[in-house]
PDB file of C-alpha atoms in Angstrom:
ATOM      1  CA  UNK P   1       0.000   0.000   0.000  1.00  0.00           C
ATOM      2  CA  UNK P   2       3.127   2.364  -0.743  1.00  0.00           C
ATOM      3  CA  UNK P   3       2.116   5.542  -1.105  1.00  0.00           C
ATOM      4  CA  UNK P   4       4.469   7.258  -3.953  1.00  0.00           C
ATOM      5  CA  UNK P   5       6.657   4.435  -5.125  1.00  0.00           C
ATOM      6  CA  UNK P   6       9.459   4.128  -7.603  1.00  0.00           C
ATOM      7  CA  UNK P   7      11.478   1.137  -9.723  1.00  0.00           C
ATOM      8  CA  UNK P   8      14.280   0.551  -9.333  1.00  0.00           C
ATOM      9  CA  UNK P   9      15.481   1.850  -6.734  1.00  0.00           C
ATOM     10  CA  UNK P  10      19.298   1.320  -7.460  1.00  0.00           C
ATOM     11  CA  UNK P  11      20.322   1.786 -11.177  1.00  0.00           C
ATOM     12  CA  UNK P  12      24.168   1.462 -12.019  1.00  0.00           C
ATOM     13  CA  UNK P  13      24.634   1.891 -16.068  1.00  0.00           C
ATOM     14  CA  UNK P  14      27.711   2.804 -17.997  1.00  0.00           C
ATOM     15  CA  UNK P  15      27.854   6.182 -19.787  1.00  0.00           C
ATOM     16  CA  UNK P  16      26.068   6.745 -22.816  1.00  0.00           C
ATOM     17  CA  UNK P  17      23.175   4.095 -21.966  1.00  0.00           C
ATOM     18  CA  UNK P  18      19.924   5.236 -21.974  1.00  0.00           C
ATOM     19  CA  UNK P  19      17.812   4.302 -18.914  1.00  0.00           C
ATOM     20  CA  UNK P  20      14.017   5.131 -17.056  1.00  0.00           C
ATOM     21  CA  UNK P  21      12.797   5.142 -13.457  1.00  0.00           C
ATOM     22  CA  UNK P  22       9.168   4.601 -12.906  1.00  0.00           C
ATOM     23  CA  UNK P  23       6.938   6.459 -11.017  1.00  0.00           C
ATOM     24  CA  UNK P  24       3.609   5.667  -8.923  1.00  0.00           C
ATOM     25  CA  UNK P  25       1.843   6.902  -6.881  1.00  0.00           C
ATOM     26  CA  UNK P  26      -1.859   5.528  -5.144  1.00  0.00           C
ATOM     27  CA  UNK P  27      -3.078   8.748  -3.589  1.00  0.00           C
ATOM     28  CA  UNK P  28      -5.336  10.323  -5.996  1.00  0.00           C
ATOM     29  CA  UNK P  29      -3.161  13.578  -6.714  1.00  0.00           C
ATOM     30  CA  UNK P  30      -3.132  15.654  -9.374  1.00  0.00           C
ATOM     31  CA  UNK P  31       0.053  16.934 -10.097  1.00  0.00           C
ATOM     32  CA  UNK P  32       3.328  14.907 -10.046  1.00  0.00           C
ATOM     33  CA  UNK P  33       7.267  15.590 -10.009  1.00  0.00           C
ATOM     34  CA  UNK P  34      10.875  14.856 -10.567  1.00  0.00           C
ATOM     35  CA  UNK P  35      13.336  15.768  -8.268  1.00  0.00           C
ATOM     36  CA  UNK P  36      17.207  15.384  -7.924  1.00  0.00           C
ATOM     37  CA  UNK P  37      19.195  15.935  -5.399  1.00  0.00           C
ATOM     38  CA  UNK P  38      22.759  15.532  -5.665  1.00  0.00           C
ATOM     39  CA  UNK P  39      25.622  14.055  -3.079  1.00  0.00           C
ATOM     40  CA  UNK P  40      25.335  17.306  -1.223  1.00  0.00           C
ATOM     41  CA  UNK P  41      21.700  16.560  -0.234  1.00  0.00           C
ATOM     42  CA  UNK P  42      20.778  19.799  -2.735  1.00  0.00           C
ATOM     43  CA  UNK P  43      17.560  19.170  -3.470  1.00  0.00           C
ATOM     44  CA  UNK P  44      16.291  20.372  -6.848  1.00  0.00           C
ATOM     45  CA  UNK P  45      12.970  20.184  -8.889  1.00  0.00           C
ATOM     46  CA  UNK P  46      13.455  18.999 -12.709  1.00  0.00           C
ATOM     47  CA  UNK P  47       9.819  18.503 -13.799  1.00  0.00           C
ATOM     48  CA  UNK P  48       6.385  19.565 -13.286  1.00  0.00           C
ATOM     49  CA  UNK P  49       3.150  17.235 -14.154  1.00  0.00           C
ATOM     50  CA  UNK P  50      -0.533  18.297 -13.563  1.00  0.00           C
ATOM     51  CA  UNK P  51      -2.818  16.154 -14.819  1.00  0.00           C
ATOM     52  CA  UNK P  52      -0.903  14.787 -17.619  1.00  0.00           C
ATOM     53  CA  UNK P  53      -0.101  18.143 -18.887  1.00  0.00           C
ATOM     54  CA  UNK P  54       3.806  19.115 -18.250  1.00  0.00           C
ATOM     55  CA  UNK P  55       3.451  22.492 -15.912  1.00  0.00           C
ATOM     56  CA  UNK P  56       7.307  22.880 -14.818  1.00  0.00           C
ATOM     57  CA  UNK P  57      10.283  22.282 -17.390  1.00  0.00           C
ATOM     58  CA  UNK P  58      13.400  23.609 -14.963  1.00  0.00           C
ATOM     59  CA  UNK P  59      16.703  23.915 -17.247  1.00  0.00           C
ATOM     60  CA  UNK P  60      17.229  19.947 -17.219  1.00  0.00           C
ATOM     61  CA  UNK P  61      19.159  18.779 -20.768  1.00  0.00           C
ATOM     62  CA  UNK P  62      16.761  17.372 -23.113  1.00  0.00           C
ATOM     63  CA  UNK P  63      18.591  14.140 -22.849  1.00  0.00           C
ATOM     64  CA  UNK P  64      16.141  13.872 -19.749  1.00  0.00           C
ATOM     65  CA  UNK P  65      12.421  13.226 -20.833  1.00  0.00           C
ATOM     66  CA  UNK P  66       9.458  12.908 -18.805  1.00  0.00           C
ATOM     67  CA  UNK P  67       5.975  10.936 -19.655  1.00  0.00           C
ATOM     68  CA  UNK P  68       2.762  10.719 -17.761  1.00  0.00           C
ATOM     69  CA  UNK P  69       0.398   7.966 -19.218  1.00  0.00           C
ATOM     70  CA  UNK P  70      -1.678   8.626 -16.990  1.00  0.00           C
ATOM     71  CA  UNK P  71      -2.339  10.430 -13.731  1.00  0.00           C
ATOM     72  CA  UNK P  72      -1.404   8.173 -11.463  1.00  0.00           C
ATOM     73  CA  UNK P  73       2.164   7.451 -13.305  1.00  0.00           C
ATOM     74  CA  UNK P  74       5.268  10.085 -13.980  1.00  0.00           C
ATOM     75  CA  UNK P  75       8.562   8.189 -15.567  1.00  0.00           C
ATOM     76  CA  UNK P  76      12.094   9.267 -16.432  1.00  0.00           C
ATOM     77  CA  UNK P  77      13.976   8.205 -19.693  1.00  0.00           C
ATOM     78  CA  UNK P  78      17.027   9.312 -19.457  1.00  0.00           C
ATOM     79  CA  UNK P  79      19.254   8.930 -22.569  1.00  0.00           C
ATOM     80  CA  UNK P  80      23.113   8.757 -23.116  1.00  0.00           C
ATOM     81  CA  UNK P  81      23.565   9.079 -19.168  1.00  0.00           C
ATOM     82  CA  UNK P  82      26.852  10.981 -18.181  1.00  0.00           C
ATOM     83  CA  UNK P  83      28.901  10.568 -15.350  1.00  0.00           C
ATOM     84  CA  UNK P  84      27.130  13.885 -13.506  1.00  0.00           C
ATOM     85  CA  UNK P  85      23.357  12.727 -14.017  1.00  0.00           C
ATOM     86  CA  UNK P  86      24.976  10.282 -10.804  1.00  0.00           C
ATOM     87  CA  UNK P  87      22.677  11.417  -8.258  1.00  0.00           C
ATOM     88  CA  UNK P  88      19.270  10.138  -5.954  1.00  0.00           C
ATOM     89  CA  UNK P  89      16.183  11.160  -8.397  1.00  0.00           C
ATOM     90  CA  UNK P  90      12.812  11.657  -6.662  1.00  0.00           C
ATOM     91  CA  UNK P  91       9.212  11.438  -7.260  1.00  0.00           C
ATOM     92  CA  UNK P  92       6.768  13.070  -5.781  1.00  0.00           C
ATOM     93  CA  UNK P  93       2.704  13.988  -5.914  1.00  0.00           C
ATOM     94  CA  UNK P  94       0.863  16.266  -4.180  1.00  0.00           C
ATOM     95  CA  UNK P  95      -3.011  16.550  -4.029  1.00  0.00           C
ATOM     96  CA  UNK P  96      -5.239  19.481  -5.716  1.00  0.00           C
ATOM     97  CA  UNK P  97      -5.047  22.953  -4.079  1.00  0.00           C
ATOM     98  CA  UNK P  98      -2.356  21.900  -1.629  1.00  0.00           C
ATOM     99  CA  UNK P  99       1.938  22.647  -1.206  1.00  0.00           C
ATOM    100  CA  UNK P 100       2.383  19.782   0.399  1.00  0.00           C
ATOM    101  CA  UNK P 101       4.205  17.013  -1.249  1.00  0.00           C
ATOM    102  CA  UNK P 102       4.466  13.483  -0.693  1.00  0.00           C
ATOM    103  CA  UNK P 103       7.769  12.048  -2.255  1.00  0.00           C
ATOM    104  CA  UNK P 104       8.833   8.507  -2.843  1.00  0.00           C
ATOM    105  CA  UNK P 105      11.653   6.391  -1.702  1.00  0.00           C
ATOM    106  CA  UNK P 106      14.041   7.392  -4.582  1.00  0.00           C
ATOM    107  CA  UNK P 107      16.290   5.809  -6.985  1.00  0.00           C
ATOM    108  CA  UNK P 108      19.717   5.747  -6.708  1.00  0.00           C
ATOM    109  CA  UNK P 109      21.461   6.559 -10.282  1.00  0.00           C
ATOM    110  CA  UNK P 110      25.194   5.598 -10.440  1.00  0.00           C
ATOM    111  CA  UNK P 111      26.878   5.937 -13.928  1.00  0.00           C
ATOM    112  CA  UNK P 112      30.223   4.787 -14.551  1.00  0.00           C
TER     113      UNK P 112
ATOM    114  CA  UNK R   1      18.942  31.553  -7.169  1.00  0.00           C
ATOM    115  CA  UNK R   2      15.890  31.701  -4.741  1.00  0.00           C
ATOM    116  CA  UNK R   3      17.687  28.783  -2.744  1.00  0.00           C
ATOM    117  CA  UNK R   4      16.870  29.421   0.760  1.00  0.00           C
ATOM    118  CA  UNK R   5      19.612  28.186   3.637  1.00  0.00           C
ATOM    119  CA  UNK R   6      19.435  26.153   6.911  1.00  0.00           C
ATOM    120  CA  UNK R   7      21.693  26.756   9.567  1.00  0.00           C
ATOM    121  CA  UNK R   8      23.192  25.331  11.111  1.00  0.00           C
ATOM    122  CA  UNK R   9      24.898  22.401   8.756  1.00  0.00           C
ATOM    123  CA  UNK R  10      24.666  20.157  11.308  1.00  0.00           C
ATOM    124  CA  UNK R  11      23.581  19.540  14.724  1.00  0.00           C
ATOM    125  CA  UNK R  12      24.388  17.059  17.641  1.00  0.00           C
ATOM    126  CA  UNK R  13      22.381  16.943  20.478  1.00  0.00           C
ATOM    127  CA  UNK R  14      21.231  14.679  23.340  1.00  0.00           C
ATOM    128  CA  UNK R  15      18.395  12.962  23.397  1.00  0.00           C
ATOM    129  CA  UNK R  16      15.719  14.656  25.215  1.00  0.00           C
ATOM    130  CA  UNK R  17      17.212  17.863  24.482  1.00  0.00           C
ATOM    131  CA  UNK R  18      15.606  20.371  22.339  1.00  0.00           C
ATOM    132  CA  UNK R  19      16.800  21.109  18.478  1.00  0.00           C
ATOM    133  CA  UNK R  20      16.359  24.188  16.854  1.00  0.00           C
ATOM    134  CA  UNK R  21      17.171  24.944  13.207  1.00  0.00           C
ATOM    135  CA  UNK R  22      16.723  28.136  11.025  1.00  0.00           C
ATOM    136  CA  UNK R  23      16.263  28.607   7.369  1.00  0.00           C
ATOM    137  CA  UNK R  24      16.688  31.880   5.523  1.00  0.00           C
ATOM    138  CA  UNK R  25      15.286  32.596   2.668  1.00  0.00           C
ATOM    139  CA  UNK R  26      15.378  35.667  -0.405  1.00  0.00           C
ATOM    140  CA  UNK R  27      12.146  37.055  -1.589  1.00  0.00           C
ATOM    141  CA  UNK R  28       8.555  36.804  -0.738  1.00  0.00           C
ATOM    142  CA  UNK R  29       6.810  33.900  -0.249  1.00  0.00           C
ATOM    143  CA  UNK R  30       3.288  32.190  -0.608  1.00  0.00           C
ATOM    144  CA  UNK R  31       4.240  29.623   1.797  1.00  0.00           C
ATOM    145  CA  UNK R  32       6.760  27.912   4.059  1.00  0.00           C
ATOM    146  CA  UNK R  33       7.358  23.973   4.450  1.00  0.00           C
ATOM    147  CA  UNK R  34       9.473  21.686   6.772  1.00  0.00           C
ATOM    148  CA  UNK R  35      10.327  18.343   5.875  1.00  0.00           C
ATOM    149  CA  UNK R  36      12.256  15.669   6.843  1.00  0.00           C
ATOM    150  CA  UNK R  37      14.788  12.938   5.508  1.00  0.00           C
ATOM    151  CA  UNK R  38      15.827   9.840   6.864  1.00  0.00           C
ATOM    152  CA  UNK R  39      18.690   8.535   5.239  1.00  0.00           C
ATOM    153  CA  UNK R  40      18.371   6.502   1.968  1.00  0.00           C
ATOM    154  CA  UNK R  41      14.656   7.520   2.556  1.00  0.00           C
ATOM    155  CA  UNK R  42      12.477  10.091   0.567  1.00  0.00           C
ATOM    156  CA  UNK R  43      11.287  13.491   2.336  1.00  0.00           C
ATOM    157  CA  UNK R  44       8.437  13.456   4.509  1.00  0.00           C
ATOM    158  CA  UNK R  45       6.560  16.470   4.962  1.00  0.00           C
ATOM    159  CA  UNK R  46       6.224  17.943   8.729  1.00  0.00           C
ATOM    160  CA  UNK R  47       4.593  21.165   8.534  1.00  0.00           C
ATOM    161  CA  UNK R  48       3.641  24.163   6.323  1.00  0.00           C
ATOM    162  CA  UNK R  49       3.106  27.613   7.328  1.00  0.00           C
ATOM    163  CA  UNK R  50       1.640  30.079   5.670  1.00  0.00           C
ATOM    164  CA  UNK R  51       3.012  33.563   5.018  1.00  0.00           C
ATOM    165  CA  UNK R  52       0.206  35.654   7.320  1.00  0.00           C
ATOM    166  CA  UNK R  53       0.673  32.856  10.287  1.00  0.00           C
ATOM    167  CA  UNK R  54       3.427  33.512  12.726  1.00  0.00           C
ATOM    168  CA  UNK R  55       3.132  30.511  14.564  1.00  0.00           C
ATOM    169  CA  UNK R  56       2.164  26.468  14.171  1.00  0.00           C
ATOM    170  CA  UNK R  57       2.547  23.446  16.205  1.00  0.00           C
ATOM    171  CA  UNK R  58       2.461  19.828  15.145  1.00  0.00           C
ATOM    172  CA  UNK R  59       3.020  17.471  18.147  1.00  0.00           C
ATOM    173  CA  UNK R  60       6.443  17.896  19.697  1.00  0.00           C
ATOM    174  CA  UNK R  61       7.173  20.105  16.407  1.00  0.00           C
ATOM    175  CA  UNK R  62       6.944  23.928  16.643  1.00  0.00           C
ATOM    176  CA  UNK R  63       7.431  26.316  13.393  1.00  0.00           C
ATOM    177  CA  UNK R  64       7.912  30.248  13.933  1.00  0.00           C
ATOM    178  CA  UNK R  65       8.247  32.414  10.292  1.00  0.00           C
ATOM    179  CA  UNK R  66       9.331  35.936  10.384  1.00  0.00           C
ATOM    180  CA  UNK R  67       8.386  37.757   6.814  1.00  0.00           C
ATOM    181  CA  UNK R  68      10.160  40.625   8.053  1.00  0.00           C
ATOM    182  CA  UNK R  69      13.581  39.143   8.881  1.00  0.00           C
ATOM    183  CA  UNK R  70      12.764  36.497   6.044  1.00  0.00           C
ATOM    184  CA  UNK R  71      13.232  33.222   8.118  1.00  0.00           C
ATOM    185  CA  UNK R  72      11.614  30.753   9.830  1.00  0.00           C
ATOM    186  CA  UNK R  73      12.740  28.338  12.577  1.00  0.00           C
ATOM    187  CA  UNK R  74      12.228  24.807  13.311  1.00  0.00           C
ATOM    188  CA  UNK R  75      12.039  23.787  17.047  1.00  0.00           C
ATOM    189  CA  UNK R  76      12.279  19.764  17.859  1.00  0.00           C
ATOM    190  CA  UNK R  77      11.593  19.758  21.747  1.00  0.00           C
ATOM    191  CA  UNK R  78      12.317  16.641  23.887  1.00  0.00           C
ATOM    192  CA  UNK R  79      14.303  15.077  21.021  1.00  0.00           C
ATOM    193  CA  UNK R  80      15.030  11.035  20.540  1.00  0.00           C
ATOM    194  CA  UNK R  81      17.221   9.207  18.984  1.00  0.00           C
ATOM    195  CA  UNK R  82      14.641   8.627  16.314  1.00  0.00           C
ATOM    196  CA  UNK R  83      14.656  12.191  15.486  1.00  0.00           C
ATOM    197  CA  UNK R  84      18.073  11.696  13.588  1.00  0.00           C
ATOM    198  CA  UNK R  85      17.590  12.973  10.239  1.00  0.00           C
ATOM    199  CA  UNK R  86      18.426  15.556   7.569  1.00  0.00           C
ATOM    200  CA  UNK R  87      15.455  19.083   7.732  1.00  0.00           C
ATOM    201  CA  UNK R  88      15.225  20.696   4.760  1.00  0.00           C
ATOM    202  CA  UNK R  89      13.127  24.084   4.542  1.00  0.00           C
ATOM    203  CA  UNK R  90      11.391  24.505   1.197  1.00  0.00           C
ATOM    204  CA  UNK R  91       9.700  28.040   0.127  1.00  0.00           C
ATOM    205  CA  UNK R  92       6.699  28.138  -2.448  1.00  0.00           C
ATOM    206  CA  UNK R  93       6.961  31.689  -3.222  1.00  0.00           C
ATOM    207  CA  UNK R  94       3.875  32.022  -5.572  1.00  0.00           C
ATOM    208  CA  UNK R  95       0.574  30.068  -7.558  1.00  0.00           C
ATOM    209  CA  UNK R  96       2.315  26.815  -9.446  1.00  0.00           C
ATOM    210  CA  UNK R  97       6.159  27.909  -8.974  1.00  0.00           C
ATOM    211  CA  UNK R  98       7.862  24.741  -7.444  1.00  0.00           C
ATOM    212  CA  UNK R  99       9.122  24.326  -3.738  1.00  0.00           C
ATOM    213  CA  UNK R 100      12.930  25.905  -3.430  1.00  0.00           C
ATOM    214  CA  UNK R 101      14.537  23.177  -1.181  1.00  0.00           C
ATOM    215  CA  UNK R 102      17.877  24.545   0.861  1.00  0.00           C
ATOM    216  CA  UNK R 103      20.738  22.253   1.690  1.00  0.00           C
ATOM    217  CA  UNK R 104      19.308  20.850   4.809  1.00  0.00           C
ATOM    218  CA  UNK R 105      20.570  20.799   8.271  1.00  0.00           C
ATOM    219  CA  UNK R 106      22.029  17.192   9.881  1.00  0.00           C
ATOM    220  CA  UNK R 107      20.433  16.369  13.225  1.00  0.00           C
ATOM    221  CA  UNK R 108      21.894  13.406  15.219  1.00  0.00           C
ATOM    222  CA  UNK R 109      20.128  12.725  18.750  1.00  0.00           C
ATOM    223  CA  UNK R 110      22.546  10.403  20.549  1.00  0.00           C
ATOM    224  CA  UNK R 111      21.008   8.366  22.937  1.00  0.00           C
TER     225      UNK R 111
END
């Protein structure tokens, strides 16, 4: 009954491979995001879904590509990795009208 | 950037002692949030305050925000050992524009 939840949650991949992290999440909310946070703990928001519709686009390269199926689901492709996309990425949802955010477990991305 | 900052870095205190961390942040906000991280874990969200509040409480959590002096502090009283975790401020600082995390401060309550 995990609330946000994300596969896999380590991914180690060479340079240059391309690669995606899945996103759920069971609560109902409306808008979903990608987060990364690097090995200083900085914390910082990528992408932006509300209701399938992309709302936030920070300056992430275009190698990095979100897609929402549906509402419920937010993945990551990530194509020809490089050695600083190594980082934890997070997902996280928040409900209709509110700031709060609920944020999954996160998946560890090491590239080599 | 509109990064806000936590001070301090990192924290050590005993258990059933009482923590209290700052952030400091740049412009005007809508709203203020705490959260916290385990580690390996995702965030989990504490509390939020709103820009016109002053004051909030959640359980043994208590969140003060200062618009003037643009800040806000986090107070942990009668800490434990399962209190241990990174605290991250985050500032939403109007309509759809995405929470601005800072760096977090460490807490360790040793036992």
């Amino acid at each position: 009954d995990t609330a946000v939840s994300q596969t896999p949650k380590y991914l180690v991949t060479q340079m240059g491979n391309d690669k995606s992290i899945k996103c759920e999440q069971n609560l109902g909310h409306d808008t979903m995001y990608w987060y990364k946070q690097d090995s200083k703990k900085f914390l910082k928001i990528m992408f932006s879904y509300n209701n399938k519709e992309l709302i936030i686009n920070e300056t992430v390269p275009n190698r990095f590509s979100p897609k929402s199926p549906d509402k419920a689901h937010l993945n990551l492709h990530i194509n020809s990795l490089e050695l600083g996309d190594s980082a934890v990425y997070f997902c996280a949802s928040s409900p209709a009208g509110h700031y709060e955010q609920y944020f999954g477990p996160g998946t560890r991305l090491t590239v080599t | 950037s509109q990064q806000g900052e936590e001070d301090p870095q990192a924290l050590s205190i005993q258990e059933g002692e009482n923590a209290t961390m700052n952030c400091s942040y740049k412009t005007s906000i809508n709203n203020l949030q705490w959260y916290r991280q385990n580690s390996g874990r995702g965030l989990v969200h504490l509390i939020l305050i709103r820009s016109n509040e002053r004051e909030k409480h959640s359980g043994r959590l208590r969140v003060t925000l200062d618009t003037s002096k643009k800040s806000s502090s986090l107070l942990i009283t009668a800490s434990r050992a399962a209190d241990t975790a990174s605290y991250f401020c985050a500032q939403t600082y109007s309509g759809n524009t995405p929470l601005v995390f800072g760096k977090g401060t460490r807490l360790s309550v040793i036992a």
